[in-house]
PDB file of C-alpha atoms in Angstrom:
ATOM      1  CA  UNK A   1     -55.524 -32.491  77.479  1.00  0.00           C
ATOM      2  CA  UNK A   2     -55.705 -36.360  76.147  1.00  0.00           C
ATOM      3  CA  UNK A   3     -54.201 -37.179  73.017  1.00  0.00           C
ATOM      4  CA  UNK A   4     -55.908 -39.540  70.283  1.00  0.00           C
ATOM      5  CA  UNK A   5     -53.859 -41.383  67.665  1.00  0.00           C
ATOM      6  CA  UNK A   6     -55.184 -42.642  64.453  1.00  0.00           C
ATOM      7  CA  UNK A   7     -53.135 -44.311  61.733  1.00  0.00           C
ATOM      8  CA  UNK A   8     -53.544 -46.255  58.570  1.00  0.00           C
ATOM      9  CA  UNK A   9     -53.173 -50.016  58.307  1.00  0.00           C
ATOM     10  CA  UNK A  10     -49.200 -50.000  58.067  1.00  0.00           C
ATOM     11  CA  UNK A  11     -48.616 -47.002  59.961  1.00  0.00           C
ATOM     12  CA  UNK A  12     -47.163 -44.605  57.689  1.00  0.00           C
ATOM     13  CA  UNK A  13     -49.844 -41.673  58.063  1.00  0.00           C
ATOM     14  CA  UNK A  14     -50.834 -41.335  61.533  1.00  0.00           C
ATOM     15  CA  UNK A  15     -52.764 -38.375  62.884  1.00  0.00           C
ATOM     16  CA  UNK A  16     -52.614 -37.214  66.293  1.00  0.00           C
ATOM     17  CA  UNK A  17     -55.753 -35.120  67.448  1.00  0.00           C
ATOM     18  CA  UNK A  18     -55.750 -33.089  70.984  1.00  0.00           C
ATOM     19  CA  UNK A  19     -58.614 -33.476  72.890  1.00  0.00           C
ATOM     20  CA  UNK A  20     -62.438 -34.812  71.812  1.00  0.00           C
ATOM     21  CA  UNK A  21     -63.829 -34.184  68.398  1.00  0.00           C
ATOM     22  CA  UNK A  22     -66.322 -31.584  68.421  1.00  0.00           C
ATOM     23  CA  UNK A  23     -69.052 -34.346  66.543  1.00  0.00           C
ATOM     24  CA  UNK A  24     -69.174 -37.971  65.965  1.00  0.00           C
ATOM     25  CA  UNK A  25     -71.521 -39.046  63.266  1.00  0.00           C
ATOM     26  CA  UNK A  26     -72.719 -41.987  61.470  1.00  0.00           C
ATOM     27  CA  UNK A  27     -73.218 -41.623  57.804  1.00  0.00           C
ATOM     28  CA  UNK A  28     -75.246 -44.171  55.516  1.00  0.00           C
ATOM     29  CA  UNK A  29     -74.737 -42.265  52.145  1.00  0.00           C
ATOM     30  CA  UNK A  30     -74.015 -44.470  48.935  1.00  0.00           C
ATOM     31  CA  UNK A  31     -70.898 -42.470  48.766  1.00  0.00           C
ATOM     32  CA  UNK A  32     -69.720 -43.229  52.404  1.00  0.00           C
ATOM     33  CA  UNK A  33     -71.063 -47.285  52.269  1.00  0.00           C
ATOM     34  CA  UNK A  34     -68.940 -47.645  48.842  1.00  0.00           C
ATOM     35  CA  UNK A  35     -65.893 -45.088  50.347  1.00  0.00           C
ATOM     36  CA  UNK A  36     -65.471 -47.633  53.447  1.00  0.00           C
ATOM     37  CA  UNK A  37     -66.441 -51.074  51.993  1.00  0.00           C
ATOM     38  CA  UNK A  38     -69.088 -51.373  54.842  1.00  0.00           C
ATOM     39  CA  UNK A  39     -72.579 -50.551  55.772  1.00  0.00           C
ATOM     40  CA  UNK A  40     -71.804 -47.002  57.029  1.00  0.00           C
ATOM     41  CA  UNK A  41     -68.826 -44.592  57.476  1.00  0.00           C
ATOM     42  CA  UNK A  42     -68.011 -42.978  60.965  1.00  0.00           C
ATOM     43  CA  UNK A  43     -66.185 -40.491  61.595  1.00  0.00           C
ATOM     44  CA  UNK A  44     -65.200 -37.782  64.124  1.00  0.00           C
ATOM     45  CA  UNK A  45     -64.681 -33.807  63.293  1.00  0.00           C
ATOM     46  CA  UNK A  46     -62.090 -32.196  65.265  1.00  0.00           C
ATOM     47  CA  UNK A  47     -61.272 -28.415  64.320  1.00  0.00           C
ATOM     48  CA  UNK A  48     -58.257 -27.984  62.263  1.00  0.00           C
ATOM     49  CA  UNK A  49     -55.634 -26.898  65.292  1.00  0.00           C
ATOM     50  CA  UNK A  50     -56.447 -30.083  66.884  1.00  0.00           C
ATOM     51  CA  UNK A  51     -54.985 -32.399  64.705  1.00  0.00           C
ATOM     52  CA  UNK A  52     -51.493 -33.391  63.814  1.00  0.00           C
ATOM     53  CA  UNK A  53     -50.658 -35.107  60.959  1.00  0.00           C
ATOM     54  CA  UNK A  54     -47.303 -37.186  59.757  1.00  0.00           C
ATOM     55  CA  UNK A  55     -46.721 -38.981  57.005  1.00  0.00           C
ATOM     56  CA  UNK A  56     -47.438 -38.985  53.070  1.00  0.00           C
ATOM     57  CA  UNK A  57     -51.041 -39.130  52.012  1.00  0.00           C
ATOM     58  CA  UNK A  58     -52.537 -38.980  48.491  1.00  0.00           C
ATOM     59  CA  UNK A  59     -55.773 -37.193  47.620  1.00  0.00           C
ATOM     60  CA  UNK A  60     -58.720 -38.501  46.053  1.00  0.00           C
ATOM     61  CA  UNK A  61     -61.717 -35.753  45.553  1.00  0.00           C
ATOM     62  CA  UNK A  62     -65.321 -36.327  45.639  1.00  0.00           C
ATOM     63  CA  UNK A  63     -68.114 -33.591  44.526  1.00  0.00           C
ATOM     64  CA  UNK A  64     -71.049 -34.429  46.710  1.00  0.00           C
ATOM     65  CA  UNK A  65     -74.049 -34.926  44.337  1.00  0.00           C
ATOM     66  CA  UNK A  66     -76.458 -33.338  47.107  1.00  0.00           C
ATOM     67  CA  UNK A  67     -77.925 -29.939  46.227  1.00  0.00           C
ATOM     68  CA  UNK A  68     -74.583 -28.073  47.883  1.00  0.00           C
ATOM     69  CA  UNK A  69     -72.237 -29.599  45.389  1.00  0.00           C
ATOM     70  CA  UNK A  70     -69.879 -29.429  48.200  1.00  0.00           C
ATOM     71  CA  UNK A  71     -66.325 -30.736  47.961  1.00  0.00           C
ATOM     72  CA  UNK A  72     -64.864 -33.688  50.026  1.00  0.00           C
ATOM     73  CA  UNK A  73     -61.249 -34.250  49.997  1.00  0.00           C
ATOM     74  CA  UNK A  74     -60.436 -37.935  51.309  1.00  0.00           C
ATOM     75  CA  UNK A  75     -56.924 -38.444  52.229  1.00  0.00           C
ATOM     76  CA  UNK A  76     -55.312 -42.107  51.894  1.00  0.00           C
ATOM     77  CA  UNK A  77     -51.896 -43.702  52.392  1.00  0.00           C
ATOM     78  CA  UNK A  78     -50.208 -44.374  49.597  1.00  0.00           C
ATOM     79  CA  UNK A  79     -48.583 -47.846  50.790  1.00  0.00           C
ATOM     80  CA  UNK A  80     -51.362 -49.297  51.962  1.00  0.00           C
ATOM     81  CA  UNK A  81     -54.396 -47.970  50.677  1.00  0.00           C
ATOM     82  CA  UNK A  82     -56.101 -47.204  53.925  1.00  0.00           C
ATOM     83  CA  UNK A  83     -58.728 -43.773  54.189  1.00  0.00           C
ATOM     84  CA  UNK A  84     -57.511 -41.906  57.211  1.00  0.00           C
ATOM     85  CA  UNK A  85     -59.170 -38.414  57.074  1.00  0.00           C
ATOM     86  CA  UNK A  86     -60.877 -35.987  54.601  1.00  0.00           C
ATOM     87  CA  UNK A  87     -61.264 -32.423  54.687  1.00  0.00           C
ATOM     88  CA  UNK A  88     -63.365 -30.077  52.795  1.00  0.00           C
ATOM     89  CA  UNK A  89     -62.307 -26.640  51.277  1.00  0.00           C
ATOM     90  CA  UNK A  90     -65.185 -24.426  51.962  1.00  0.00           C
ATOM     91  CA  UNK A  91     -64.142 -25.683  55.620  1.00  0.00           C
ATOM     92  CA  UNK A  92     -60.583 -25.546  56.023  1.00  0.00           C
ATOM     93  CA  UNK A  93     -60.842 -25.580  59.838  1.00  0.00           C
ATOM     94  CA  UNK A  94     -62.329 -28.830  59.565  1.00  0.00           C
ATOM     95  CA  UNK A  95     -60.493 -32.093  59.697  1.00  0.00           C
ATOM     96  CA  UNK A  96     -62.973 -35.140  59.505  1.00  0.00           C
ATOM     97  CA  UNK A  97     -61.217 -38.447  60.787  1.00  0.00           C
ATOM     98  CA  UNK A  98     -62.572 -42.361  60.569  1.00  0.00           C
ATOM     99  CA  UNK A  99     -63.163 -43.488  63.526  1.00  0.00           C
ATOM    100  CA  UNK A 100     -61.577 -46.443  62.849  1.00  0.00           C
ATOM    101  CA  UNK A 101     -58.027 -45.365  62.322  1.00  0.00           C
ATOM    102  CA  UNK A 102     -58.183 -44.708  65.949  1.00  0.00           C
ATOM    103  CA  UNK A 103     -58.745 -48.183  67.121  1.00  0.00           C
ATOM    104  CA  UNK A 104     -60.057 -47.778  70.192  1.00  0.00           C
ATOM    105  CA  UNK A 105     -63.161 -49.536  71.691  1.00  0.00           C
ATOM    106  CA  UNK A 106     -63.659 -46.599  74.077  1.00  0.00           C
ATOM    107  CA  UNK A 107     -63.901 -43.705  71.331  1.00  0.00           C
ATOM    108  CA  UNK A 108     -66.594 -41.718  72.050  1.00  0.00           C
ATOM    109  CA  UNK A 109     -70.091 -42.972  70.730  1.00  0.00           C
ATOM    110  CA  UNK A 110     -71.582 -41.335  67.799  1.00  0.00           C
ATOM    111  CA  UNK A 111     -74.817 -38.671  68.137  1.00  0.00           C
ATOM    112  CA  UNK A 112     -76.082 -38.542  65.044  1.00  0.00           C
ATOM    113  CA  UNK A 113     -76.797 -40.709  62.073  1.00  0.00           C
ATOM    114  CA  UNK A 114     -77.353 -38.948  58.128  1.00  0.00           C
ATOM    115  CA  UNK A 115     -79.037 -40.655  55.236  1.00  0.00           C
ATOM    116  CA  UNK A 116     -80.566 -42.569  57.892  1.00  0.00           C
ATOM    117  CA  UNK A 117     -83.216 -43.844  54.817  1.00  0.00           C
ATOM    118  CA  UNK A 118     -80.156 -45.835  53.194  1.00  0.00           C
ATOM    119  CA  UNK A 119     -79.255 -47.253  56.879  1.00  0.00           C
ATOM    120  CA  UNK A 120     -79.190 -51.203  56.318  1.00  0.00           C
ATOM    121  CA  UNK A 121     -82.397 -52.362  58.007  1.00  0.00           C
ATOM    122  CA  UNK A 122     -80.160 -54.767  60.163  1.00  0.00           C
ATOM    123  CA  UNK A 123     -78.274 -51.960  61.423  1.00  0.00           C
ATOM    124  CA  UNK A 124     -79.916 -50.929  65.026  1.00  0.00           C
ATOM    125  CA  UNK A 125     -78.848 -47.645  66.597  1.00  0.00           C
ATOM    126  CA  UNK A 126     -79.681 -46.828  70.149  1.00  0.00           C
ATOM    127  CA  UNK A 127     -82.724 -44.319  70.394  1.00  0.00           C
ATOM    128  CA  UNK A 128     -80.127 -41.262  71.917  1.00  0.00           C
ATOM    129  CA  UNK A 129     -78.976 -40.893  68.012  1.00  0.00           C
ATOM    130  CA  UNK A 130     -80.398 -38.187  66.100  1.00  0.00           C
ATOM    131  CA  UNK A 131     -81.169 -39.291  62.991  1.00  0.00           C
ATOM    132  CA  UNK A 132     -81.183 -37.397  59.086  1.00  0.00           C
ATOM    133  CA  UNK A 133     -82.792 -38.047  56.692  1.00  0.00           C
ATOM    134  CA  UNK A 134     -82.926 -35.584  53.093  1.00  0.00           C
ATOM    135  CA  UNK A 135     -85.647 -35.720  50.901  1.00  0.00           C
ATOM    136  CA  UNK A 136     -84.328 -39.026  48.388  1.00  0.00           C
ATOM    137  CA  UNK A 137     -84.703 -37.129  45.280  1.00  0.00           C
ATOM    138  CA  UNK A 138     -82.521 -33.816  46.515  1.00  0.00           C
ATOM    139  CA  UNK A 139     -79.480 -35.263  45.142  1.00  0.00           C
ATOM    140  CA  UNK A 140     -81.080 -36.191  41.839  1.00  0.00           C
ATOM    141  CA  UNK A 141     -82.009 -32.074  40.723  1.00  0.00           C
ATOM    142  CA  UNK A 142     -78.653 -30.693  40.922  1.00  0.00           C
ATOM    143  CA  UNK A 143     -77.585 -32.859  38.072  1.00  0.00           C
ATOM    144  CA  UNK A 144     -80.668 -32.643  35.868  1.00  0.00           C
ATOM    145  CA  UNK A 145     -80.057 -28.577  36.218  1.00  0.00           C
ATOM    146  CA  UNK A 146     -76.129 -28.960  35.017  1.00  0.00           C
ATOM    147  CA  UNK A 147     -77.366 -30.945  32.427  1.00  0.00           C
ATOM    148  CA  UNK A 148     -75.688 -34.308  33.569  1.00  0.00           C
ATOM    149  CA  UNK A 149     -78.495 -36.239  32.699  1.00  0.00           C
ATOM    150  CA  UNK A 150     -76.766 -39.911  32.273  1.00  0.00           C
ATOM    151  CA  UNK A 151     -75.498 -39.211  36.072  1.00  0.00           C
ATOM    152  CA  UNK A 152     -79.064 -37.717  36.922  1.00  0.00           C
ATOM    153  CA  UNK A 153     -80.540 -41.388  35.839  1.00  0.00           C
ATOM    154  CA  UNK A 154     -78.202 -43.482  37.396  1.00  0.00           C
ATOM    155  CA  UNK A 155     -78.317 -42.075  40.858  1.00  0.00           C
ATOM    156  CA  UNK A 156     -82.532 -41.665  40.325  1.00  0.00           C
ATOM    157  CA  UNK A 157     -81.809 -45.477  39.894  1.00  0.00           C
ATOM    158  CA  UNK A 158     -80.088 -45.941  43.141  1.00  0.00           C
ATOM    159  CA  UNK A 159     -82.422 -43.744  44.922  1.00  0.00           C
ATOM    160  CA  UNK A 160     -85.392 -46.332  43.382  1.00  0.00           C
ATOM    161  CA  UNK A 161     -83.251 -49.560  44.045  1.00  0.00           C
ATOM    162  CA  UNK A 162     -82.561 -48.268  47.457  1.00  0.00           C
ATOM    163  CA  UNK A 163     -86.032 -48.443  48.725  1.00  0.00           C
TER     164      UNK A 163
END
């Protein structure tokens, strides 16, 4: 079975994953475009026993204002900064890796593309991609119904300024 490694920018946290990842996506979320400094994030999912990893890593955590309120947990070197992989704890035999940190040209293409309404309209995907797309204002309820109004407006904002 083929080995991938990934690694941060100096090297320090490096992952080593057996085998392909069981889903490569493209996502165009806020979240992901502001997580990554670039028009998307893309990643790879590989199942927990898959993946290896060494080195120190901090933690930053991220409640997903969609309507699942679901936990991300991005993990980052602590020298240099770079995002490596996140996991989330309703899933914890799920280990989500940038494809990036892998730095290889011949990873696998990705099949599917989320948020595809926040894609950058300069950003052309080949037709094979399944694309999705949530309803704009499904992340905007949750918050109204926990009372986090301020948060409620600001991301009703971005969903306006968006389109």
């Amino acid at each position: 079975m083929a080995t991938r490694d990934a690694a941060c920018h100096c090297g320090q946290l490096r992952l080593e994953a057996a085998g392909d990842p069981f889903a490569v996506s493209i996502c165009n979320c806020l979240a992901c475009q502001r997580r990554t400094g670039s028009a998307f994030g893309m990643q790879a999912a590989f199942k927990a026993d898959q993946v290896q990893v060494v080195g120190c890593f901090s933690d930053f955590a991220r409640i997903s204002n969609e309507a699942d309120g679901k936990a991300h947990v991005f993990h980052f070197c602590p020298d240099c900064g770079s995002q490596v992989f996140y996991t989330e704890p309703t899933e914890p035999d799920l280990i989500v890796v940038s494809v990036g940190s892998f730095a290889a040209p011949s990873f696998p293409p990705p099949t599917e593309s989320g948020y595809d309404s926040r894609r950058h309209h300069w950003v052309g995907l080949p037709d094979s991609i399944q694309r999705y797309a949530p309803e704009p204002w499904d992340s905007v309820r949750p918050l109204y119904d926990a009372g986090r109004y301020a948060e409620a407006a600001d991301t009703g904002r971005e969903l306006i300024e968006a389109r």
